[in-house]
């Protein structure tokens, strides 16, 4: 079966020549973020693949992800018409500072009419991403974006989850990342499509690059060894090489659209179900927890099916 091409529900102002309606886009994004499970199930089915290229950028706090994204976006804007930058903030209480920090660093981009920047709180999402992220990303398709760059802090499960949503995944490491490389060797850390060693100006950057290359060669076995690119994000150094690596990786991954679409659908239904289940348990009266476990289990099951039938 061939895959349907991307079929965005073109929103007003989505066409290339039109001015982007930022207000309408902002509202559409908020609606998507706030949608409940029932809203999502009731939305029209999107048969096609997504339209905008999705680039995921993950890595530990302070690795320079936002700085790198700003440099990368500037570079890629030479080719793309519209670029969205979406940052997932894992810790809502202390978000204000970091959202602001991100905004300031991306300063040069904030005024660019082709760029749209949005921070999302991860709230209670079980995968460490934001609730409804697939729906949120689809809104950018409707508004004619060519690229979405997604920043996530690389913690636990979110790395696995984000890979299913993006076309190319970058992992940003910095000098002193020995522990992460060890974790990679042990197979604990999920692999990315491209490894970026940032802060090339700092001592130890070349050593991390060499260690990474050796580790990746080891873990790749007979398979292809993913590229390692040494950059200095704050000075825009070697961003062109990274850009070229992204192009090459995107070509490779889009060859297998069908399998990827199915993996995404699998992850999506799991996510929705977890959310529904968590809400059902949350809604139980306190007295329900005094019941024996099998009875409690049966109650939850019954509530779940009852809600689905409503
Ligand atoms: N020396 C040096 N510092 C850099 C480089 N790139 C970024 N930085 C600095 O590293 C710090 C963290 O940068 P951010 O871009 O905020 O890092 P981040 O990974 O987005 O951080 P969080 O969003 O908080 O996880 C800032 O002070 C940057 O100026 C670089 O290439 N060299
Ligand atoms: Mg950041």
mmCIF file of C-alpha atoms and ligand atoms in Angstrom:
data_model
loop_
_atom_site.group_PDB
_atom_site.id
_atom_site.type_symbol
_atom_site.label_atom_id
_atom_site.label_comp_id
_atom_site.label_asym_id
_atom_site.label_seq_id
_atom_site.Cartn_x
_atom_site.Cartn_y
_atom_site.Cartn_z
ATOM 1 C CA UNK A 1 0.000 0.000 0.000
ATOM 2 C CA UNK A 2 1.396 3.368 -0.886
ATOM 3 C CA UNK A 3 1.252 6.139 1.659
ATOM 4 C CA UNK A 4 -1.002 9.101 1.001
ATOM 5 C CA UNK A 5 0.940 12.329 0.669
ATOM 6 C CA UNK A 6 0.525 14.861 3.402
ATOM 7 C CA UNK A 7 -2.957 16.337 3.419
ATOM 8 C CA UNK A 8 -3.102 19.401 5.618
ATOM 9 C CA UNK A 9 -6.446 21.005 6.329
ATOM 10 C CA UNK A 10 -5.153 24.321 4.991
ATOM 11 C CA UNK A 11 -5.910 27.093 7.409
ATOM 12 C CA UNK A 12 -6.381 30.709 6.303
ATOM 13 C CA UNK A 13 -2.997 32.291 5.756
ATOM 14 C CA UNK A 14 -1.367 28.924 5.236
ATOM 15 C CA UNK A 15 -0.286 29.445 1.673
ATOM 16 C CA UNK A 16 3.212 30.566 0.882
ATOM 17 C CA UNK A 17 2.326 33.986 -0.408
ATOM 18 C CA UNK A 18 -0.033 34.756 2.486
ATOM 19 C CA UNK A 19 0.974 36.454 5.685
ATOM 20 C CA UNK A 20 0.930 34.059 8.605
ATOM 21 C CA UNK A 21 -2.027 34.700 10.896
ATOM 22 C CA UNK A 22 -0.085 34.357 14.144
ATOM 23 C CA UNK A 23 -3.084 34.984 16.339
ATOM 24 C CA UNK A 24 -5.170 32.292 14.679
ATOM 25 C CA UNK A 25 -2.214 29.912 14.791
ATOM 26 C CA UNK A 26 -1.696 30.603 18.497
ATOM 27 C CA UNK A 27 -5.357 29.902 19.180
ATOM 28 C CA UNK A 28 -5.320 26.709 17.128
ATOM 29 C CA UNK A 29 -2.271 25.523 19.077
ATOM 30 C CA UNK A 30 -3.978 26.232 22.400
ATOM 31 C CA UNK A 31 -7.066 24.365 21.268
ATOM 32 C CA UNK A 32 -4.950 21.387 20.261
ATOM 33 C CA UNK A 33 -3.069 21.482 23.575
ATOM 34 C CA UNK A 34 -6.291 21.579 25.601
ATOM 35 C CA UNK A 35 -8.179 18.911 23.649
ATOM 36 C CA UNK A 36 -9.428 16.010 25.726
ATOM 37 C CA UNK A 37 -9.420 12.388 24.656
ATOM 38 C CA UNK A 38 -12.981 12.671 23.314
ATOM 39 C CA UNK A 39 -12.107 15.759 21.230
ATOM 40 C CA UNK A 40 -9.183 13.935 19.711
ATOM 41 C CA UNK A 41 -11.214 10.848 18.919
ATOM 42 C CA UNK A 42 -13.875 13.053 17.340
ATOM 43 C CA UNK A 43 -11.462 15.003 15.117
ATOM 44 C CA UNK A 44 -11.353 14.224 11.383
ATOM 45 C CA UNK A 45 -8.928 11.439 10.522
ATOM 46 C CA UNK A 46 -5.659 12.510 8.958
ATOM 47 C CA UNK A 47 -4.864 9.857 6.440
ATOM 48 C CA UNK A 48 -1.639 11.238 5.060
ATOM 49 C CA UNK A 49 1.814 11.603 6.486
ATOM 50 C CA UNK A 50 2.823 14.869 8.064
ATOM 51 C CA UNK A 51 4.003 17.717 5.827
ATOM 52 C CA UNK A 52 6.558 19.778 7.719
ATOM 53 C CA UNK A 53 9.913 18.183 8.303
ATOM 54 C CA UNK A 54 10.342 17.484 12.000
ATOM 55 C CA UNK A 55 13.734 17.769 13.608
ATOM 56 C CA UNK A 56 14.059 16.708 17.247
ATOM 57 C CA UNK A 57 16.837 18.146 19.396
ATOM 58 C CA UNK A 58 17.406 16.469 22.727
ATOM 59 C CA UNK A 59 20.165 16.452 25.307
ATOM 60 C CA UNK A 60 20.933 17.247 28.929
ATOM 61 C CA UNK A 61 20.058 20.622 30.485
ATOM 62 C CA UNK A 62 22.474 23.333 29.489
ATOM 63 C CA UNK A 63 23.969 21.444 26.532
ATOM 64 C CA UNK A 64 23.165 24.395 24.302
ATOM 65 C CA UNK A 65 20.074 22.968 22.587
ATOM 66 C CA UNK A 66 18.255 26.307 22.350
ATOM 67 C CA UNK A 67 21.365 28.086 21.127
ATOM 68 C CA UNK A 68 21.904 25.366 18.542
ATOM 69 C CA UNK A 69 18.289 25.482 17.410
ATOM 70 C CA UNK A 70 18.509 29.229 16.885
ATOM 71 C CA UNK A 71 21.652 28.819 14.773
ATOM 72 C CA UNK A 72 20.148 25.925 12.857
ATOM 73 C CA UNK A 73 16.866 27.707 12.218
ATOM 74 C CA UNK A 74 18.702 30.713 10.800
ATOM 75 C CA UNK A 75 20.607 28.429 8.492
ATOM 76 C CA UNK A 76 17.618 26.394 7.382
ATOM 77 C CA UNK A 77 15.471 29.473 6.778
ATOM 78 C CA UNK A 78 17.563 30.019 3.686
ATOM 79 C CA UNK A 79 15.739 27.047 2.202
ATOM 80 C CA UNK A 80 12.517 26.673 4.166
ATOM 81 C CA UNK A 81 9.666 29.167 4.033
ATOM 82 C CA UNK A 82 8.364 28.838 7.561
ATOM 83 C CA UNK A 83 10.056 27.326 10.592
ATOM 84 C CA UNK A 84 8.387 26.522 13.906
ATOM 85 C CA UNK A 85 10.410 26.082 17.081
ATOM 86 C CA UNK A 86 8.685 24.158 19.830
ATOM 87 C CA UNK A 87 10.321 23.696 23.224
ATOM 88 C CA UNK A 88 8.958 21.235 25.745
ATOM 89 C CA UNK A 89 9.504 22.394 29.275
ATOM 90 C CA UNK A 90 9.629 19.485 31.665
ATOM 91 C CA UNK A 91 9.098 21.391 34.890
ATOM 92 C CA UNK A 92 6.107 23.673 34.807
ATOM 93 C CA UNK A 93 6.708 25.412 38.168
ATOM 94 C CA UNK A 94 10.109 26.752 37.168
ATOM 95 C CA UNK A 95 9.304 27.190 33.506
ATOM 96 C CA UNK A 96 9.064 30.935 33.454
ATOM 97 C CA UNK A 97 12.778 31.445 33.701
ATOM 98 C CA UNK A 98 13.724 28.957 31.071
ATOM 99 C CA UNK A 99 11.005 29.948 28.614
ATOM 100 C CA UNK A 100 12.241 33.476 28.872
ATOM 101 C CA UNK A 101 15.837 32.299 28.569
ATOM 102 C CA UNK A 102 15.001 30.414 25.393
ATOM 103 C CA UNK A 103 13.200 33.389 23.966
ATOM 104 C CA UNK A 104 16.096 35.704 24.642
ATOM 105 C CA UNK A 105 18.618 33.356 23.088
ATOM 106 C CA UNK A 106 16.466 33.007 20.046
ATOM 107 C CA UNK A 107 16.054 36.737 20.020
ATOM 108 C CA UNK A 108 17.144 37.353 16.488
ATOM 109 C CA UNK A 109 14.449 34.957 15.356
ATOM 110 C CA UNK A 110 11.519 36.231 17.374
ATOM 111 C CA UNK A 111 10.971 39.149 15.006
ATOM 112 C CA UNK A 112 11.313 37.081 11.850
ATOM 113 C CA UNK A 113 7.849 36.812 10.238
ATOM 114 C CA UNK A 114 8.663 33.284 9.021
ATOM 115 C CA UNK A 115 9.425 31.959 12.505
ATOM 116 C CA UNK A 116 7.007 30.909 15.224
ATOM 117 C CA UNK A 117 8.268 29.952 18.683
ATOM 118 C CA UNK A 118 6.187 28.154 21.257
ATOM 119 C CA UNK A 119 6.981 26.628 24.649
ATOM 120 C CA UNK A 120 4.830 23.802 25.956
ATOM 121 C CA UNK A 121 4.666 22.514 29.510
ATOM 122 C CA UNK A 122 4.937 18.754 29.741
ATOM 123 C CA UNK A 123 2.217 18.742 32.436
ATOM 124 C CA UNK A 124 1.201 15.237 33.366
ATOM 125 C CA UNK A 125 2.041 13.538 30.092
ATOM 126 C CA UNK A 126 3.201 10.039 30.866
ATOM 127 C CA UNK A 127 5.945 10.064 28.259
ATOM 128 C CA UNK A 128 7.553 13.283 29.519
ATOM 129 C CA UNK A 129 6.470 15.145 26.395
ATOM 130 C CA UNK A 130 3.444 17.420 26.243
ATOM 131 C CA UNK A 131 -0.095 16.066 26.068
ATOM 132 C CA UNK A 132 -1.413 16.115 22.509
ATOM 133 C CA UNK A 133 1.961 16.767 20.967
ATOM 134 C CA UNK A 134 1.007 14.921 17.759
ATOM 135 C CA UNK A 135 -2.076 17.161 17.406
ATOM 136 C CA UNK A 136 -0.045 20.260 18.199
ATOM 137 C CA UNK A 137 2.551 19.410 15.574
ATOM 138 C CA UNK A 138 -0.185 18.751 13.015
ATOM 139 C CA UNK A 139 -1.448 22.333 13.463
ATOM 140 C CA UNK A 140 1.828 23.569 11.981
ATOM 141 C CA UNK A 141 1.128 21.423 8.919
ATOM 142 C CA UNK A 142 -2.225 23.163 8.550
ATOM 143 C CA UNK A 143 -0.488 26.517 8.639
ATOM 144 C CA UNK A 144 1.949 25.700 5.874
ATOM 145 C CA UNK A 145 5.130 25.301 7.896
ATOM 146 C CA UNK A 146 8.058 23.633 6.166
ATOM 147 C CA UNK A 147 9.933 22.659 9.284
ATOM 148 C CA UNK A 148 9.406 22.108 12.962
ATOM 149 C CA UNK A 149 12.358 21.999 15.333
ATOM 150 C CA UNK A 150 11.433 20.394 18.619
ATOM 151 C CA UNK A 151 13.520 20.865 21.778
ATOM 152 C CA UNK A 152 13.211 18.316 24.560
ATOM 153 C CA UNK A 153 15.349 17.667 27.602
ATOM 154 C CA UNK A 154 16.716 14.167 27.216
ATOM 155 C CA UNK A 155 15.334 12.416 30.227
ATOM 156 C CA UNK A 156 14.235 8.804 30.322
ATOM 157 C CA UNK A 157 11.210 7.885 28.318
ATOM 158 C CA UNK A 158 10.792 11.158 26.488
ATOM 159 C CA UNK A 159 13.707 10.274 24.235
ATOM 160 C CA UNK A 160 11.963 7.152 23.013
ATOM 161 C CA UNK A 161 8.667 8.957 22.596
ATOM 162 C CA UNK A 162 10.094 11.871 20.675
ATOM 163 C CA UNK A 163 11.815 9.632 18.147
ATOM 164 C CA UNK A 164 8.443 8.402 16.972
ATOM 165 C CA UNK A 165 7.312 11.944 16.283
ATOM 166 C CA UNK A 166 10.231 13.361 14.373
ATOM 167 C CA UNK A 167 11.965 12.619 11.086
ATOM 168 C CA UNK A 168 15.459 13.264 12.365
ATOM 169 C CA UNK A 169 16.624 13.123 15.963
ATOM 170 C CA UNK A 170 19.705 14.985 17.188
ATOM 171 C CA UNK A 171 21.363 14.269 20.517
ATOM 172 C CA UNK A 172 23.457 17.152 21.831
ATOM 173 C CA UNK A 173 26.345 16.347 24.144
ATOM 174 C CA UNK A 174 29.057 18.542 25.609
ATOM 175 C CA UNK A 175 32.563 18.129 27.033
ATOM 176 C CA UNK A 176 32.344 16.048 30.200
ATOM 177 C CA UNK A 177 29.640 13.762 28.792
ATOM 178 C CA UNK A 178 31.529 10.625 29.794
ATOM 179 C CA UNK A 179 28.623 9.172 31.785
ATOM 180 C CA UNK A 180 26.268 9.474 28.869
ATOM 181 C CA UNK A 181 28.726 7.754 26.578
ATOM 182 C CA UNK A 182 29.050 4.933 29.098
ATOM 183 C CA UNK A 183 25.263 4.626 29.189
ATOM 184 C CA UNK A 184 25.261 4.447 25.412
ATOM 185 C CA UNK A 185 27.821 1.658 25.475
ATOM 186 C CA UNK A 186 25.663 -0.258 27.915
ATOM 187 C CA UNK A 187 22.712 0.179 25.575
ATOM 188 C CA UNK A 188 20.729 2.207 28.101
ATOM 189 C CA UNK A 189 20.690 5.381 26.113
ATOM 190 C CA UNK A 190 18.544 5.363 23.008
ATOM 191 C CA UNK A 191 20.415 6.121 19.842
ATOM 192 C CA UNK A 192 19.833 9.213 17.752
ATOM 193 C CA UNK A 193 20.225 9.786 14.011
ATOM 194 C CA UNK A 194 22.896 12.438 14.499
ATOM 195 C CA UNK A 195 25.173 13.157 17.464
ATOM 196 C CA UNK A 196 26.180 16.734 18.036
ATOM 197 C CA UNK A 197 29.087 17.634 20.270
ATOM 198 C CA UNK A 198 28.533 21.259 21.189
ATOM 199 C CA UNK A 199 30.844 23.796 22.843
ATOM 200 C CA UNK A 200 33.764 23.001 20.556
ATOM 201 C CA UNK A 201 35.548 25.945 22.153
ATOM 202 C CA UNK A 202 35.740 24.176 25.511
ATOM 203 C CA UNK A 203 38.522 21.782 26.523
ATOM 204 C CA UNK A 204 37.592 18.150 26.138
ATOM 205 C CA UNK A 205 35.230 18.632 23.200
ATOM 206 C CA UNK A 206 37.469 16.769 20.786
ATOM 207 C CA UNK A 207 37.882 13.939 23.257
ATOM 208 C CA UNK A 208 34.118 13.538 23.603
ATOM 209 C CA UNK A 209 33.854 13.550 19.814
ATOM 210 C CA UNK A 210 36.476 10.790 19.538
ATOM 211 C CA UNK A 211 34.915 8.713 22.339
ATOM 212 C CA UNK A 212 31.501 9.054 20.767
ATOM 213 C CA UNK A 213 32.757 7.948 17.375
ATOM 214 C CA UNK A 214 34.467 4.925 18.896
ATOM 215 C CA UNK A 215 31.370 3.977 20.897
ATOM 216 C CA UNK A 216 29.036 4.389 17.961
ATOM 217 C CA UNK A 217 31.287 2.299 15.733
ATOM 218 C CA UNK A 218 31.238 -0.390 18.403
ATOM 219 C CA UNK A 219 27.480 -0.355 18.961
ATOM 220 C CA UNK A 220 26.568 -0.070 15.267
ATOM 221 C CA UNK A 221 27.943 -3.534 14.510
ATOM 222 C CA UNK A 222 27.445 -4.114 10.777
ATOM 223 C CA UNK A 223 24.961 -1.263 10.492
ATOM 224 C CA UNK A 224 25.699 2.316 9.464
ATOM 225 C CA UNK A 225 27.526 4.473 11.999
ATOM 226 C CA UNK A 226 25.543 7.641 12.712
ATOM 227 C CA UNK A 227 27.395 10.908 12.110
ATOM 228 C CA UNK A 228 29.041 12.887 14.893
ATOM 229 C CA UNK A 229 29.270 16.631 14.268
ATOM 230 C CA UNK A 230 31.379 18.954 16.394
ATOM 231 C CA UNK A 231 29.888 22.461 16.551
ATOM 232 C CA UNK A 232 30.092 25.695 18.416
ATOM 233 C CA UNK A 233 26.480 26.780 18.575
ATOM 234 C CA UNK A 234 27.006 30.194 20.167
ATOM 235 C CA UNK A 235 29.282 31.243 17.305
ATOM 236 C CA UNK A 236 27.411 29.381 14.565
ATOM 237 C CA UNK A 237 30.501 27.277 13.791
ATOM 238 C CA UNK A 238 30.081 24.132 11.677
ATOM 239 C CA UNK A 239 26.307 24.549 11.468
ATOM 240 C CA UNK A 240 26.499 24.031 7.686
ATOM 241 C CA UNK A 241 27.979 20.548 8.244
ATOM 242 C CA UNK A 242 25.191 19.737 10.695
ATOM 243 C CA UNK A 243 22.624 20.998 8.233
ATOM 244 C CA UNK A 244 24.021 18.679 5.556
ATOM 245 C CA UNK A 245 23.948 15.721 7.980
ATOM 246 C CA UNK A 246 20.280 16.450 8.727
ATOM 247 C CA UNK A 247 19.434 16.443 5.032
ATOM 248 C CA UNK A 248 21.165 13.097 4.543
ATOM 249 C CA UNK A 249 19.480 11.530 7.599
ATOM 250 C CA UNK A 250 16.051 12.809 6.570
ATOM 251 C CA UNK A 251 16.416 11.188 3.149
ATOM 252 C CA UNK A 252 17.199 7.857 4.770
ATOM 253 C CA UNK A 253 14.324 7.874 7.208
ATOM 254 C CA UNK A 254 11.638 8.960 4.778
ATOM 255 C CA UNK A 255 12.352 5.826 2.758
ATOM 256 C CA UNK A 256 10.387 3.853 5.289
ATOM 257 C CA UNK A 257 7.289 5.953 5.757
ATOM 258 C CA UNK A 258 4.801 3.149 6.138
ATOM 259 C CA UNK A 259 6.477 1.409 9.070
ATOM 260 C CA UNK A 260 7.057 4.730 10.719
ATOM 261 C CA UNK A 261 3.430 5.778 10.396
ATOM 262 C CA UNK A 262 2.320 2.538 12.016
ATOM 263 C CA UNK A 263 4.772 2.944 14.876
ATOM 264 C CA UNK A 264 3.406 6.440 15.454
ATOM 265 C CA UNK A 265 -0.172 5.167 15.452
ATOM 266 C CA UNK A 266 0.791 2.506 17.976
ATOM 267 C CA UNK A 267 2.394 5.055 20.262
ATOM 268 C CA UNK A 268 -0.558 7.405 19.854
ATOM 269 C CA UNK A 269 -3.171 4.879 20.929
ATOM 270 C CA UNK A 270 -1.040 3.856 23.891
ATOM 271 C CA UNK A 271 -0.702 7.479 24.958
ATOM 272 C CA UNK A 272 -4.421 8.149 24.661
ATOM 273 C CA UNK A 273 -5.261 5.017 26.549
ATOM 274 C CA UNK A 274 -2.868 5.781 29.397
ATOM 275 C CA UNK A 275 -4.387 9.187 29.726
ATOM 276 C CA UNK A 276 -7.921 7.850 29.728
ATOM 277 C CA UNK A 277 -7.000 5.188 32.265
ATOM 278 C CA UNK A 278 -5.242 7.646 34.556
ATOM 279 C CA UNK A 279 -8.274 9.940 34.456
ATOM 280 C CA UNK A 280 -10.676 7.065 35.155
ATOM 281 C CA UNK A 281 -8.667 6.045 38.219
ATOM 282 C CA UNK A 282 -8.391 9.675 39.320
ATOM 283 C CA UNK A 283 -12.192 10.006 39.136
ATOM 284 C CA UNK A 284 -12.904 7.001 41.407
ATOM 285 C CA UNK A 285 -14.415 7.856 44.790
ATOM 286 C CA UNK A 286 -11.996 7.415 47.717
ATOM 287 C CA UNK A 287 -14.063 4.527 49.089
ATOM 288 C CA UNK A 288 -13.324 2.507 45.953
ATOM 289 C CA UNK A 289 -9.747 2.040 47.167
ATOM 290 C CA UNK A 290 -10.986 0.121 50.217
ATOM 291 C CA UNK A 291 -12.204 -2.678 47.968
ATOM 292 C CA UNK A 292 -10.143 -5.825 47.354
ATOM 293 C CA UNK A 293 -7.757 -5.516 44.406
ATOM 294 C CA UNK A 294 -9.669 -7.800 41.976
ATOM 295 C CA UNK A 295 -12.853 -5.853 42.627
ATOM 296 C CA UNK A 296 -11.088 -2.535 42.184
ATOM 297 C CA UNK A 297 -9.614 -3.776 38.917
ATOM 298 C CA UNK A 298 -13.052 -4.846 37.684
ATOM 299 C CA UNK A 299 -14.480 -1.445 38.631
ATOM 300 C CA UNK A 300 -11.836 0.392 36.616
ATOM 301 C CA UNK A 301 -12.423 -1.878 33.623
ATOM 302 C CA UNK A 302 -16.174 -1.341 33.842
ATOM 303 C CA UNK A 303 -15.774 2.444 34.115
ATOM 304 C CA UNK A 304 -13.465 2.481 31.109
ATOM 305 C CA UNK A 305 -15.878 0.602 28.870
ATOM 306 C CA UNK A 306 -18.820 2.570 30.172
ATOM 307 C CA UNK A 307 -17.148 5.874 29.258
ATOM 308 C CA UNK A 308 -16.200 4.565 25.843
ATOM 309 C CA UNK A 309 -19.840 3.659 25.187
ATOM 310 C CA UNK A 310 -21.146 7.046 26.348
HETATM 311 N N1 LIG B 1 31.170 28.023 25.439
HETATM 312 C C1 LIG B 1 30.045 27.770 24.789
HETATM 313 N N2 LIG B 1 28.875 27.997 25.386
HETATM 314 C C2 LIG B 1 27.759 27.719 24.690
HETATM 315 C C3 LIG B 1 27.769 27.190 23.379
HETATM 316 N N3 LIG B 1 26.495 26.999 22.968
HETATM 317 C C4 LIG B 1 25.711 27.384 24.003
HETATM 318 N N4 LIG B 1 26.452 27.827 25.029
HETATM 319 C C5 LIG B 1 25.982 28.353 26.329
HETATM 320 O O1 LIG B 1 25.478 27.281 27.105
HETATM 321 C C6 LIG B 1 24.442 27.758 27.975
HETATM 322 C C7 LIG B 1 23.201 26.905 27.827
HETATM 323 O O2 LIG B 1 22.662 27.120 26.528
HETATM 324 P P1 LIG B 1 21.156 26.776 26.154
HETATM 325 O O3 LIG B 1 21.047 26.963 24.692
HETATM 326 O O4 LIG B 1 20.220 27.495 27.026
HETATM 327 O O5 LIG B 1 21.109 25.238 26.539
HETATM 328 P P2 LIG B 1 19.848 24.276 26.582
HETATM 329 O O6 LIG B 1 20.379 22.913 26.311
HETATM 330 O O7 LIG B 1 18.774 24.782 25.695
HETATM 331 O O8 LIG B 1 19.418 24.417 28.104
HETATM 332 P P3 LIG B 1 18.010 23.970 28.760
HETATM 333 O O9 LIG B 1 16.907 24.387 27.846
HETATM 334 O O10 LIG B 1 17.994 24.706 30.060
HETATM 335 O O11 LIG B 1 18.096 22.488 28.948
HETATM 336 C C8 LIG B 1 24.230 29.214 27.598
HETATM 337 O O12 LIG B 1 24.904 30.015 28.506
HETATM 338 C C9 LIG B 1 24.846 29.315 26.219
HETATM 339 O O13 LIG B 1 25.289 30.604 25.912
HETATM 340 C C10 LIG B 1 29.053 26.952 22.767
HETATM 341 O O14 LIG B 1 29.170 26.496 21.643
HETATM 342 N N5 LIG B 1 30.138 27.265 23.523
HETATM 343 MG MG1 LIG B 2 16.739 25.229 26.081
#
